PDB file of C-alpha atoms and ligand atoms in Angstrom:
ATOM      1  CA  MET H   1     -48.067  49.419   0.153  1.00  0.00           C
ATOM      2  CA  GLU H   2     -49.071  52.504   2.116  1.00  0.00           C
ATOM      3  CA  GLN H   3     -51.866  53.297  -0.354  1.00  0.00           C
ATOM      4  CA  VAL H   4     -53.163  49.763   0.039  1.00  0.00           C
ATOM      5  CA  PHE H   5     -53.254  50.041   3.817  1.00  0.00           C
ATOM      6  CA  LYS H   6     -54.942  53.425   3.641  1.00  0.00           C
ATOM      7  CA  LYS H   7     -57.664  52.037   1.413  1.00  0.00           C
ATOM      8  CA  LEU H   8     -58.038  48.866   3.495  1.00  0.00           C
ATOM      9  CA  THR H   9     -58.444  50.918   6.674  1.00  0.00           C
ATOM     10  CA  GLU H  10     -61.007  53.127   5.003  1.00  0.00           C
ATOM     11  CA  LEU H  11     -63.013  50.110   3.846  1.00  0.00           C
ATOM     12  CA  ILE H  12     -62.921  48.499   7.290  1.00  0.00           C
ATOM     13  CA  LYS H  13     -64.037  51.741   8.915  1.00  0.00           C
ATOM     14  CA  ASN H  14     -66.905  52.100   6.453  1.00  0.00           C
ATOM     15  CA  ASN H  15     -68.334  48.658   7.086  1.00  0.00           C
ATOM     16  CA  ASP H  16     -70.074  47.458  10.214  1.00  0.00           C
ATOM     17  CA  GLU H  17     -69.996  43.779   9.513  1.00  0.00           C
ATOM     18  CA  ILE H  18     -66.968  42.052   8.088  1.00  0.00           C
ATOM     19  CA  PHE H  19     -66.375  38.425   7.154  1.00  0.00           C
ATOM     20  CA  LEU H  20     -62.834  37.078   6.923  1.00  0.00           C
ATOM     21  CA  MET H  21     -62.122  33.958   4.946  1.00  0.00           C
ATOM     22  CA  THR H  22     -59.018  32.061   3.916  1.00  0.00           C
ATOM     23  CA  HIS H  23     -58.538  28.905   1.851  1.00  0.00           C
ATOM     24  CA  SER H  24     -59.932  25.540   2.914  1.00  0.00           C
ATOM     25  CA  ASN H  25     -57.486  23.343   4.832  1.00  0.00           C
ATOM     26  CA  PRO H  26     -56.174  26.543   6.352  1.00  0.00           C
ATOM     27  CA  ASP H  27     -52.601  27.013   7.516  1.00  0.00           C
ATOM     28  CA  PHE H  28     -51.019  29.503   9.874  1.00  0.00           C
ATOM     29  CA  ASP H  29     -50.405  31.976   7.059  1.00  0.00           C
ATOM     30  CA  GLY H  30     -54.085  32.199   6.119  1.00  0.00           C
ATOM     31  CA  MET H  31     -55.693  31.609   9.503  1.00  0.00           C
ATOM     32  CA  GLY H  32     -53.027  33.493  11.465  1.00  0.00           C
ATOM     33  CA  SER H  33     -53.522  36.487   9.190  1.00  0.00           C
ATOM     34  CA  ALA H  34     -57.297  36.283   9.616  1.00  0.00           C
ATOM     35  CA  ILE H  35     -56.941  36.179  13.406  1.00  0.00           C
ATOM     36  CA  ALA H  36     -54.577  39.159  13.353  1.00  0.00           C
ATOM     37  CA  LEU H  37     -56.866  41.112  11.043  1.00  0.00           C
ATOM     38  CA  GLN H  38     -59.806  40.407  13.329  1.00  0.00           C
ATOM     39  CA  GLN H  39     -57.834  41.914  16.200  1.00  0.00           C
ATOM     40  CA  ILE H  40     -57.259  45.022  14.135  1.00  0.00           C
ATOM     41  CA  ILE H  41     -60.938  45.192  13.188  1.00  0.00           C
ATOM     42  CA  ASN H  42     -61.887  44.877  16.883  1.00  0.00           C
ATOM     43  CA  LYS H  43     -59.818  47.982  17.540  1.00  0.00           C
ATOM     44  CA  PHE H  44     -61.949  49.844  15.018  1.00  0.00           C
ATOM     45  CA  ASN H  45     -65.038  48.664  16.924  1.00  0.00           C
ATOM     46  CA  LYS H  46     -66.430  46.719  14.005  1.00  0.00           C
ATOM     47  CA  THR H  47     -67.983  43.276  14.119  1.00  0.00           C
ATOM     48  CA  SER H  48     -66.164  40.553  12.238  1.00  0.00           C
ATOM     49  CA  TYR H  49     -66.385  36.815  11.769  1.00  0.00           C
ATOM     50  CA  ILE H  50     -63.729  34.379  10.646  1.00  0.00           C
ATOM     51  CA  VAL H  51     -65.260  31.666   8.478  1.00  0.00           C
ATOM     52  CA  ARG H  52     -64.176  28.322   9.816  1.00  0.00           C
ATOM     53  CA  ASN H  53     -64.788  24.711   8.971  1.00  0.00           C
ATOM     54  CA  TYR H  54     -65.317  23.066  12.332  1.00  0.00           C
ATOM     55  CA  LYS H  55     -64.659  19.667  10.786  1.00  0.00           C
ATOM     56  CA  ASP H  56     -61.033  20.590  10.179  1.00  0.00           C
ATOM     57  CA  ASN H  57     -58.740  18.658  12.422  1.00  0.00           C
ATOM     58  CA  ASP H  58     -55.359  20.224  11.865  1.00  0.00           C
ATOM     59  CA  HIS H  59     -53.447  19.323  14.987  1.00  0.00           C
ATOM     60  CA  SER H  60     -51.434  22.537  15.310  1.00  0.00           C
ATOM     61  CA  LEU H  61     -54.327  24.876  14.530  1.00  0.00           C
ATOM     62  CA  ALA H  62     -56.489  23.053  17.071  1.00  0.00           C
ATOM     63  CA  LYS H  63     -53.826  23.798  19.687  1.00  0.00           C
ATOM     64  CA  ALA H  64     -53.736  27.424  18.592  1.00  0.00           C
ATOM     65  CA  TYR H  65     -57.518  27.778  18.978  1.00  0.00           C
ATOM     66  CA  GLN H  66     -57.279  26.214  22.430  1.00  0.00           C
ATOM     67  CA  TYR H  67     -54.560  28.653  23.517  1.00  0.00           C
ATOM     68  CA  MET H  68     -56.818  31.513  22.423  1.00  0.00           C
ATOM     69  CA  GLU H  69     -59.634  30.160  24.585  1.00  0.00           C
ATOM     70  CA  ASP H  70     -57.301  29.681  27.547  1.00  0.00           C
ATOM     71  CA  GLU H  71     -55.865  33.185  27.249  1.00  0.00           C
ATOM     72  CA  HIS H  72     -59.310  34.738  26.704  1.00  0.00           C
ATOM     73  CA  ILE H  73     -58.256  36.383  23.495  1.00  0.00           C
ATOM     74  CA  LYS H  74     -61.288  37.959  21.922  1.00  0.00           C
ATOM     75  CA  HIS H  75     -62.093  36.153  18.716  1.00  0.00           C
ATOM     76  CA  CYS H  76     -65.141  35.261  16.716  1.00  0.00           C
ATOM     77  CA  PHE H  77     -65.423  32.307  14.378  1.00  0.00           C
ATOM     78  CA  ILE H  78     -68.458  31.377  12.348  1.00  0.00           C
ATOM     79  CA  GLY H  79     -69.234  28.005  10.794  1.00  0.00           C
ATOM     80  CA  LYS H  80     -69.215  27.810   7.002  1.00  0.00           C
ATOM     81  CA  THR H  81     -72.978  27.099   6.847  1.00  0.00           C
ATOM     82  CA  GLU H  82     -73.862  29.711   9.464  1.00  0.00           C
ATOM     83  CA  ALA H  83     -71.820  32.293   7.547  1.00  0.00           C
ATOM     84  CA  LEU H  84     -74.039  31.773   4.496  1.00  0.00           C
ATOM     85  CA  GLU H  85     -77.087  32.706   6.551  1.00  0.00           C
ATOM     86  CA  ALA H  86     -75.431  35.560   8.406  1.00  0.00           C
ATOM     87  CA  ILE H  87     -73.788  37.437   5.544  1.00  0.00           C
ATOM     88  CA  LYS H  88     -75.732  40.355   4.068  1.00  0.00           C
ATOM     89  CA  GLU H  89     -75.609  41.938   0.660  1.00  0.00           C
ATOM     90  CA  ASP H  90     -73.689  44.881   2.012  1.00  0.00           C
ATOM     91  CA  SER H  91     -71.333  42.915   4.283  1.00  0.00           C
ATOM     92  CA  LEU H  92     -67.638  43.240   3.591  1.00  0.00           C
ATOM     93  CA  LEU H  93     -65.874  39.984   2.763  1.00  0.00           C
ATOM     94  CA  ILE H  94     -62.080  39.874   3.001  1.00  0.00           C
ATOM     95  CA  ILE H  95     -60.338  36.918   1.357  1.00  0.00           C
ATOM     96  CA  LEU H  96     -56.858  36.125   2.674  1.00  0.00           C
ATOM     97  CA  ASP H  97     -54.036  33.964   1.309  1.00  0.00           C
ATOM     98  CA  THR H  98     -55.823  32.842  -1.842  1.00  0.00           C
ATOM     99  CA  GLN H  99     -57.520  34.439  -4.821  1.00  0.00           C
ATOM    100  CA  LYS H 100     -59.159  31.378  -6.291  1.00  0.00           C
ATOM    101  CA  GLU H 101     -62.870  30.921  -5.849  1.00  0.00           C
ATOM    102  CA  GLN H 102     -62.640  27.143  -5.713  1.00  0.00           C
ATOM    103  CA  LEU H 103     -60.056  27.265  -2.923  1.00  0.00           C
ATOM    104  CA  VAL H 104     -61.846  29.452  -0.392  1.00  0.00           C
ATOM    105  CA  GLU H 105     -63.474  27.858   2.636  1.00  0.00           C
ATOM    106  CA  GLN H 106     -67.015  28.733   1.534  1.00  0.00           C
ATOM    107  CA  PRO H 107     -67.174  29.707  -2.180  1.00  0.00           C
ATOM    108  CA  GLN H 108     -70.911  30.441  -1.987  1.00  0.00           C
ATOM    109  CA  LEU H 109     -70.218  33.471   0.204  1.00  0.00           C
ATOM    110  CA  LEU H 110     -68.813  35.178  -2.874  1.00  0.00           C
ATOM    111  CA  LYS H 111     -72.265  35.113  -4.440  1.00  0.00           C
ATOM    112  CA  LYS H 112     -73.840  36.841  -1.464  1.00  0.00           C
ATOM    113  CA  THR H 113     -71.939  40.112  -1.520  1.00  0.00           C
ATOM    114  CA  ASN H 114     -70.109  42.254  -4.036  1.00  0.00           C
ATOM    115  CA  ASN H 115     -68.016  43.938  -1.374  1.00  0.00           C
ATOM    116  CA  VAL H 116     -65.031  41.659  -1.667  1.00  0.00           C
ATOM    117  CA  ILE H 117     -61.401  42.422  -0.868  1.00  0.00           C
ATOM    118  CA  VAL H 118     -58.648  40.007  -1.899  1.00  0.00           C
ATOM    119  CA  LEU H 119     -55.273  40.044  -0.106  1.00  0.00           C
ATOM    120  CA  ASP H 120     -52.866  37.445  -1.398  1.00  0.00           C
ATOM    121  CA  HIS H 121     -49.254  36.623  -2.223  1.00  0.00           C
ATOM    122  CA  HIS H 122     -49.741  33.923  -4.854  1.00  0.00           C
ATOM    123  CA  ILE H 123     -49.087  34.457  -8.542  1.00  0.00           C
ATOM    124  CA  LYS H 124     -52.096  36.042 -10.162  1.00  0.00           C
ATOM    125  CA  GLY H 125     -54.019  33.432 -12.101  1.00  0.00           C
ATOM    126  CA  LYS H 126     -56.636  33.575 -14.816  1.00  0.00           C
ATOM    127  CA  SER H 127     -59.452  32.582 -12.516  1.00  0.00           C
ATOM    128  CA  SER H 128     -58.824  35.113  -9.765  1.00  0.00           C
ATOM    129  CA  ILE H 129     -61.755  36.447  -7.771  1.00  0.00           C
ATOM    130  CA  VAL H 130     -62.701  39.894  -8.980  1.00  0.00           C
ATOM    131  CA  GLY H 131     -63.064  41.966  -5.871  1.00  0.00           C
ATOM    132  CA  MET H 132     -63.875  45.635  -5.524  1.00  0.00           C
ATOM    133  CA  PHE H 133     -60.367  45.931  -4.146  1.00  0.00           C
ATOM    134  CA  SER H 134     -57.442  43.530  -4.477  1.00  0.00           C
ATOM    135  CA  TYR H 135     -53.849  43.526  -3.416  1.00  0.00           C
ATOM    136  CA  ILE H 136     -51.992  40.585  -4.850  1.00  0.00           C
ATOM    137  CA  ASN H 137     -48.223  40.713  -4.630  1.00  0.00           C
ATOM    138  CA  SER H 138     -46.285  37.551  -5.386  1.00  0.00           C
ATOM    139  CA  ASN H 139     -43.014  39.233  -4.426  1.00  0.00           C
ATOM    140  CA  ILE H 140     -43.834  39.005  -0.760  1.00  0.00           C
ATOM    141  CA  SER H 141     -43.245  35.786   1.136  1.00  0.00           C
ATOM    142  CA  SER H 142     -46.615  35.353   2.720  1.00  0.00           C
ATOM    143  CA  THR H 143     -49.886  36.918   3.745  1.00  0.00           C
ATOM    144  CA  VAL H 144     -48.343  37.252   7.199  1.00  0.00           C
ATOM    145  CA  GLU H 145     -45.661  39.533   5.785  1.00  0.00           C
ATOM    146  CA  LEU H 146     -48.405  41.749   4.376  1.00  0.00           C
ATOM    147  CA  MET H 147     -50.270  41.664   7.669  1.00  0.00           C
ATOM    148  CA  VAL H 148     -47.173  42.555   9.694  1.00  0.00           C
ATOM    149  CA  ASN H 149     -46.633  45.561   7.451  1.00  0.00           C
ATOM    150  CA  TYR H 150     -50.229  46.586   8.044  1.00  0.00           C
ATOM    151  CA  ILE H 151     -49.713  46.221  11.806  1.00  0.00           C
ATOM    152  CA  LYS H 152     -46.610  48.393  11.502  1.00  0.00           C
ATOM    153  CA  TYR H 153     -48.461  50.959   9.390  1.00  0.00           C
ATOM    154  CA  LEU H 154     -51.217  51.200  12.001  1.00  0.00           C
ATOM    155  CA  ASN H 155     -48.721  51.225  14.847  1.00  0.00           C
ATOM    156  CA  PHE H 156     -50.862  48.481  16.282  1.00  0.00           C
ATOM    157  CA  GLU H 157     -49.897  46.358  19.245  1.00  0.00           C
ATOM    158  CA  ILE H 158     -50.742  42.781  18.564  1.00  0.00           C
ATOM    159  CA  ASN H 159     -51.305  40.175  21.243  1.00  0.00           C
ATOM    160  CA  PRO H 160     -48.076  38.146  21.779  1.00  0.00           C
ATOM    161  CA  LEU H 161     -49.914  34.883  21.158  1.00  0.00           C
ATOM    162  CA  VAL H 162     -51.237  36.145  17.827  1.00  0.00           C
ATOM    163  CA  ALA H 163     -47.725  37.390  17.005  1.00  0.00           C
ATOM    164  CA  THR H 164     -46.587  33.822  17.664  1.00  0.00           C
ATOM    165  CA  TYR H 165     -49.155  32.465  15.182  1.00  0.00           C
ATOM    166  CA  LEU H 166     -47.995  34.970  12.591  1.00  0.00           C
ATOM    167  CA  LEU H 167     -44.387  33.910  13.102  1.00  0.00           C
ATOM    168  CA  ILE H 168     -45.417  30.283  12.591  1.00  0.00           C
ATOM    169  CA  GLY H 169     -47.192  31.276   9.362  1.00  0.00           C
ATOM    170  CA  LEU H 170     -44.134  33.181   8.178  1.00  0.00           C
ATOM    171  CA  GLU H 171     -41.872  30.230   8.913  1.00  0.00           C
ATOM    172  CA  ILE H 172     -44.152  27.714   7.215  1.00  0.00           C
ATOM    173  CA  ASP H 173     -44.616  29.757   4.059  1.00  0.00           C
ATOM    174  CA  THR H 174     -40.892  30.413   3.728  1.00  0.00           C
ATOM    175  CA  ASN H 175     -39.895  26.886   4.738  1.00  0.00           C
ATOM    176  CA  SER H 176     -38.028  28.367   7.719  1.00  0.00           C
ATOM    177  CA  PHE H 177     -36.686  31.405   5.847  1.00  0.00           C
ATOM    178  CA  THR H 178     -35.287  29.484   2.900  1.00  0.00           C
ATOM    179  CA  VAL H 179     -37.730  30.330   0.087  1.00  0.00           C
ATOM    180  CA  LYS H 180     -39.117  33.702  -0.979  1.00  0.00           C
ATOM    181  CA  THR H 181     -37.229  35.277   1.898  1.00  0.00           C
ATOM    182  CA  THR H 182     -36.037  38.850   1.563  1.00  0.00           C
ATOM    183  CA  ASP H 183     -34.690  41.455   3.977  1.00  0.00           C
ATOM    184  CA  LYS H 184     -38.340  42.490   4.445  1.00  0.00           C
ATOM    185  CA  THR H 185     -39.263  38.967   5.543  1.00  0.00           C
ATOM    186  CA  TYR H 186     -36.607  39.046   8.274  1.00  0.00           C
ATOM    187  CA  GLU H 187     -37.845  42.494   9.227  1.00  0.00           C
ATOM    188  CA  ALA H 188     -41.363  41.101   9.603  1.00  0.00           C
ATOM    189  CA  ALA H 189     -39.979  38.337  11.835  1.00  0.00           C
ATOM    190  CA  ALA H 190     -38.133  40.938  13.908  1.00  0.00           C
ATOM    191  CA  ILE H 191     -41.325  42.948  14.355  1.00  0.00           C
ATOM    192  CA  LEU H 192     -43.150  39.827  15.524  1.00  0.00           C
ATOM    193  CA  ALA H 193     -40.362  38.988  17.963  1.00  0.00           C
ATOM    194  CA  ARG H 194     -40.547  42.548  19.290  1.00  0.00           C
ATOM    195  CA  GLN H 195     -44.312  42.161  19.724  1.00  0.00           C
ATOM    196  CA  GLY H 196     -43.719  39.137  21.911  1.00  0.00           C
ATOM    197  CA  ALA H 197     -43.839  36.122  19.588  1.00  0.00           C
ATOM    198  CA  ASP H 198     -42.905  33.240  21.847  1.00  0.00           C
ATOM    199  CA  ASN H 199     -40.561  30.533  20.573  1.00  0.00           C
ATOM    200  CA  VAL H 200     -41.538  28.046  23.285  1.00  0.00           C
ATOM    201  CA  ILE H 201     -45.246  28.270  22.474  1.00  0.00           C
ATOM    202  CA  LYS H 202     -44.346  28.131  18.786  1.00  0.00           C
ATOM    203  CA  GLN H 203     -42.542  24.832  19.317  1.00  0.00           C
ATOM    204  CA  GLU H 204     -45.368  23.429  21.423  1.00  0.00           C
ATOM    205  CA  ILE H 205     -47.871  24.250  18.726  1.00  0.00           C
ATOM    206  CA  LEU H 206     -45.731  22.658  16.039  1.00  0.00           C
ATOM    207  CA  GLN H 207     -45.003  19.518  18.019  1.00  0.00           C
ATOM    208  CA  GLU H 208     -46.759  16.549  16.541  1.00  0.00           C
ATOM    209  CA  GLU H 209     -47.846  13.066  17.472  1.00  0.00           C
ATOM    210  CA  LYS H 210     -45.085  10.541  17.050  1.00  0.00           C
ATOM    211  CA  ASP H 211     -47.271   8.166  15.000  1.00  0.00           C
ATOM    212  CA  ASN H 212     -48.022  10.887  12.523  1.00  0.00           C
ATOM    213  CA  TYR H 213     -44.324  11.671  12.236  1.00  0.00           C
ATOM    214  CA  MET H 214     -43.525   8.004  11.632  1.00  0.00           C
ATOM    215  CA  ARG H 215     -46.112   7.847   8.841  1.00  0.00           C
ATOM    216  CA  LYS H 216     -44.320  10.666   7.075  1.00  0.00           C
ATOM    217  CA  GLN H 217     -40.929   9.082   7.643  1.00  0.00           C
ATOM    218  CA  LYS H 218     -42.250   5.975   5.891  1.00  0.00           C
ATOM    219  CA  LEU H 219     -43.192   8.070   2.882  1.00  0.00           C
ATOM    220  CA  ILE H 220     -39.709   9.578   2.788  1.00  0.00           C
ATOM    221  CA  ALA H 221     -38.241   6.076   2.853  1.00  0.00           C
ATOM    222  CA  LYS H 222     -40.468   5.094  -0.102  1.00  0.00           C
ATOM    223  CA  SER H 223     -39.293   7.961  -2.292  1.00  0.00           C
ATOM    224  CA  TYR H 224     -37.059   7.464  -5.322  1.00  0.00           C
ATOM    225  CA  MET H 225     -35.098   9.640  -7.716  1.00  0.00           C
ATOM    226  CA  VAL H 226     -35.881  10.399 -11.355  1.00  0.00           C
ATOM    227  CA  HIS H 227     -33.516  12.179 -13.758  1.00  0.00           C
ATOM    228  CA  ASP H 228     -30.997  12.450 -10.882  1.00  0.00           C
ATOM    229  CA  ASN H 229     -32.661  15.582  -9.547  1.00  0.00           C
ATOM    230  CA  ILE H 230     -36.334  14.846  -8.944  1.00  0.00           C
ATOM    231  CA  ALA H 231     -37.596  12.947  -5.920  1.00  0.00           C
ATOM    232  CA  ILE H 232     -40.915  11.194  -6.259  1.00  0.00           C
ATOM    233  CA  CYS H 233     -42.941   9.509  -3.576  1.00  0.00           C
ATOM    234  CA  GLU H 234     -45.977   7.379  -4.252  1.00  0.00           C
ATOM    235  CA  ALA H 235     -47.781   6.843  -0.965  1.00  0.00           C
ATOM    236  CA  ASP H 236     -49.521   3.662   0.100  1.00  0.00           C
ATOM    237  CA  ASP H 237     -53.294   3.404  -0.119  1.00  0.00           C
ATOM    238  CA  ASP H 238     -54.023   5.125   3.210  1.00  0.00           C
ATOM    239  CA  ILE H 239     -55.699   8.522   3.278  1.00  0.00           C
ATOM    240  CA  TYR H 240     -53.289  11.334   4.069  1.00  0.00           C
ATOM    241  CA  ASP H 241     -53.759  14.926   5.033  1.00  0.00           C
ATOM    242  CA  SER H 242     -52.796  17.092   2.048  1.00  0.00           C
ATOM    243  CA  GLN H 243     -50.641  19.115   4.435  1.00  0.00           C
ATOM    244  CA  ASP H 244     -48.690  15.991   5.316  1.00  0.00           C
ATOM    245  CA  LEU H 245     -47.989  15.369   1.633  1.00  0.00           C
ATOM    246  CA  ALA H 246     -46.694  18.944   1.450  1.00  0.00           C
ATOM    247  CA  ILE H 247     -44.468  18.430   4.477  1.00  0.00           C
ATOM    248  CA  VAL H 248     -42.965  15.279   2.961  1.00  0.00           C
ATOM    249  CA  ALA H 249     -42.388  17.103  -0.344  1.00  0.00           C
ATOM    250  CA  MET H 250     -40.622  19.875   1.586  1.00  0.00           C
ATOM    251  CA  LYS H 251     -38.504  17.363   3.517  1.00  0.00           C
ATOM    252  CA  LEU H 252     -37.367  15.678   0.313  1.00  0.00           C
ATOM    253  CA  LEU H 253     -35.764  18.969  -0.743  1.00  0.00           C
ATOM    254  CA  GLN H 254     -33.315  18.593   2.112  1.00  0.00           C
ATOM    255  CA  PHE H 255     -31.587  15.700   0.409  1.00  0.00           C
ATOM    256  CA  GLU H 256     -28.593  16.060  -1.844  1.00  0.00           C
ATOM    257  CA  ASN H 257     -29.250  16.539  -5.565  1.00  0.00           C
ATOM    258  CA  VAL H 258     -32.998  16.967  -5.107  1.00  0.00           C
ATOM    259  CA  GLU H 259     -34.148  20.002  -7.057  1.00  0.00           C
ATOM    260  CA  ALA H 260     -37.836  19.141  -7.067  1.00  0.00           C
ATOM    261  CA  SER H 261     -40.079  16.735  -5.249  1.00  0.00           C
ATOM    262  CA  PHE H 262     -43.509  15.292  -5.936  1.00  0.00           C
ATOM    263  CA  VAL H 263     -45.528  13.420  -3.344  1.00  0.00           C
ATOM    264  CA  ILE H 264     -48.585  11.568  -4.583  1.00  0.00           C
ATOM    265  CA  GLY H 265     -51.150  10.193  -2.180  1.00  0.00           C
ATOM    266  CA  LYS H 266     -54.802   9.640  -1.496  1.00  0.00           C
ATOM    267  CA  ILE H 267     -56.338  12.640   0.283  1.00  0.00           C
ATOM    268  CA  LYS H 268     -59.972  11.531   0.054  1.00  0.00           C
ATOM    269  CA  ASN H 269     -61.595   8.292  -0.970  1.00  0.00           C
ATOM    270  CA  ASN H 270     -61.634   9.110  -4.664  1.00  0.00           C
ATOM    271  CA  VAL H 271     -59.209  12.047  -4.737  1.00  0.00           C
ATOM    272  CA  ILE H 272     -55.470  11.831  -5.305  1.00  0.00           C
ATOM    273  CA  GLY H 273     -53.366  14.783  -4.233  1.00  0.00           C
ATOM    274  CA  ILE H 274     -49.936  15.740  -5.508  1.00  0.00           C
ATOM    275  CA  SER H 275     -47.790  18.097  -3.556  1.00  0.00           C
ATOM    276  CA  ALA H 276     -44.807  19.559  -5.392  1.00  0.00           C
ATOM    277  CA  ARG H 277     -41.863  21.554  -4.130  1.00  0.00           C
ATOM    278  CA  SER H 278     -38.711  22.886  -5.747  1.00  0.00           C
ATOM    279  CA  ILE H 279     -35.627  24.740  -4.639  1.00  0.00           C
ATOM    280  CA  ASP H 280     -36.060  27.210  -7.519  1.00  0.00           C
ATOM    281  CA  ARG H 281     -34.667  25.860 -10.787  1.00  0.00           C
ATOM    282  CA  ILE H 282     -37.662  23.723 -11.658  1.00  0.00           C
ATOM    283  CA  ASN H 283     -40.984  25.464 -12.009  1.00  0.00           C
ATOM    284  CA  VAL H 284     -43.398  23.144 -10.227  1.00  0.00           C
ATOM    285  CA  GLU H 285     -46.290  25.539 -10.720  1.00  0.00           C
ATOM    286  CA  GLU H 286     -46.040  24.920 -14.461  1.00  0.00           C
ATOM    287  CA  ILE H 287     -46.042  21.172 -13.931  1.00  0.00           C
ATOM    288  CA  MET H 288     -48.962  21.170 -11.493  1.00  0.00           C
ATOM    289  CA  SER H 289     -51.055  23.453 -13.693  1.00  0.00           C
ATOM    290  CA  LYS H 290     -50.838  20.790 -16.415  1.00  0.00           C
ATOM    291  CA  LEU H 291     -52.592  18.495 -13.954  1.00  0.00           C
ATOM    292  CA  GLY H 292     -55.248  21.086 -13.197  1.00  0.00           C
ATOM    293  CA  GLY H 293     -53.558  22.463 -10.092  1.00  0.00           C
ATOM    294  CA  GLY H 294     -51.564  25.570  -9.346  1.00  0.00           C
ATOM    295  CA  GLY H 295     -49.375  27.411  -6.880  1.00  0.00           C
ATOM    296  CA  HIS H 296     -45.974  29.038  -7.023  1.00  0.00           C
ATOM    297  CA  LEU H 297     -42.731  28.401  -8.848  1.00  0.00           C
ATOM    298  CA  THR H 298     -41.377  26.619  -5.774  1.00  0.00           C
ATOM    299  CA  GLU H 299     -44.546  25.172  -4.285  1.00  0.00           C
ATOM    300  CA  ALA H 300     -47.608  23.864  -6.019  1.00  0.00           C
ATOM    301  CA  ALA H 301     -50.231  21.168  -5.797  1.00  0.00           C
ATOM    302  CA  ALA H 302     -52.957  19.434  -7.727  1.00  0.00           C
ATOM    303  CA  GLN H 303     -55.922  17.228  -6.942  1.00  0.00           C
ATOM    304  CA  ILE H 304     -57.210  14.596  -9.339  1.00  0.00           C
ATOM    305  CA  GLU H 305     -60.542  12.896  -8.912  1.00  0.00           C
ATOM    306  CA  GLY H 306     -61.357   9.345  -9.891  1.00  0.00           C
ATOM    307  CA  SER H 307     -57.798   8.160 -10.575  1.00  0.00           C
ATOM    308  CA  SER H 308     -55.437   5.859  -8.748  1.00  0.00           C
ATOM    309  CA  ILE H 309     -52.004   6.816  -7.407  1.00  0.00           C
ATOM    310  CA  LYS H 310     -50.396   4.823 -10.230  1.00  0.00           C
ATOM    311  CA  GLU H 311     -52.448   6.585 -12.900  1.00  0.00           C
ATOM    312  CA  VAL H 312     -51.564   9.977 -11.493  1.00  0.00           C
ATOM    313  CA  SER H 313     -47.878   9.014 -11.324  1.00  0.00           C
ATOM    314  CA  LYS H 314     -48.032   8.073 -14.995  1.00  0.00           C
ATOM    315  CA  LEU H 315     -49.568  11.443 -15.840  1.00  0.00           C
ATOM    316  CA  LEU H 316     -46.769  13.136 -13.923  1.00  0.00           C
ATOM    317  CA  PHE H 317     -44.159  11.130 -15.777  1.00  0.00           C
ATOM    318  CA  GLU H 318     -45.683  12.173 -19.093  1.00  0.00           C
ATOM    319  CA  ILE H 319     -44.988  15.743 -18.066  1.00  0.00           C
ATOM    320  CA  ILE H 320     -41.558  15.454 -16.460  1.00  0.00           C
ATOM    321  CA  GLY H 321     -40.466  12.599 -18.726  1.00  0.00           C
ATOM    322  CA  GLY H 322     -38.368  13.231 -21.816  1.00  0.00           C
ATOM    323  CA  ASN H 323     -38.469  16.969 -21.950  1.00  0.00           C
ATOM    324  CA  TYR H 324     -38.470  17.908 -18.301  1.00  0.00           C
ATOM    325  CA  GLU H 325     -35.491  20.113 -19.077  1.00  0.00           C
ATOM    326  CA  SER H 326     -37.825  22.695 -20.550  1.00  0.00           C
ATOM    327  CA  ASN H 327     -38.874  23.359 -16.981  1.00  0.00           C
ATOM    328  CA  ILE H 328     -35.341  24.214 -16.002  1.00  0.00           C
ATOM    329  CA  TYR H 329     -34.005  27.680 -16.355  1.00  0.00           C
TER     330      TYR H 329
HETATM  331 MN1   MN G   1     -49.621  31.724   2.206  1.00  0.00          MN
END
């Protein structure tokens, strides 16, 4: 990884204007990493912008942005339309926590510059962005883990609040240190704790509105088992946040005998989302890719336009139906 960090540092130092972008519907792994990287870039006295969709209303991230304002932590966001106007041909664009063009916050930015760096921890797919420099390692738990190693390499002191965001990202991506967690992941957590990551602020940020919690509980109650080891939940007709579907899918893994979970719900008026999770024996990435989605062995998702929840459930059953055992190894 040292070579990667050397090269990354060199590229940052050689560019005066840098754009940072993660996937749309950002989480603390992608956005936390972008915020941390911006802090590093500030240290090198370079200008950088984090591409942000101001229409996003993720409750926890909104709290995180507010804390940054309150604590006067230097940061610089740019709207996804403004970024299109601001980026120049020779600007450096760093993509974090995804490598798929269709998943980034503003795909059109990729057409504006050829100076693209991709830093990601998802399995390399066929349609990955071709950057001038990429580091994609699916053996690490999260983009945060990569970022913490970079911080360590630079001997950089990160703001305790940002360390807190990184810890949240690490916890979310590893489902609280249960998936993809290695000794290095715990080491990253230890570094963040040493840099002042605050467990009280972490809890405050992750606290949610009771109504929202109850909505998810209802979905859990609606779930049923298939093949004795797969939990499926078909949501009602309300529109859900895709992250909430993911949280429910994750929760379902906590129940006895559940080896994989699929949560199907409306995420936009004519878009059905499926969030899939597994404890390891069932490859949900394989299943979701058959529905046009993707992800990891243990966490994946798909979005289907112009279908109903029932129709999507049927499609899922066609895949996991009779020969679902082929997905077990
Ligand atoms: Mn991630």
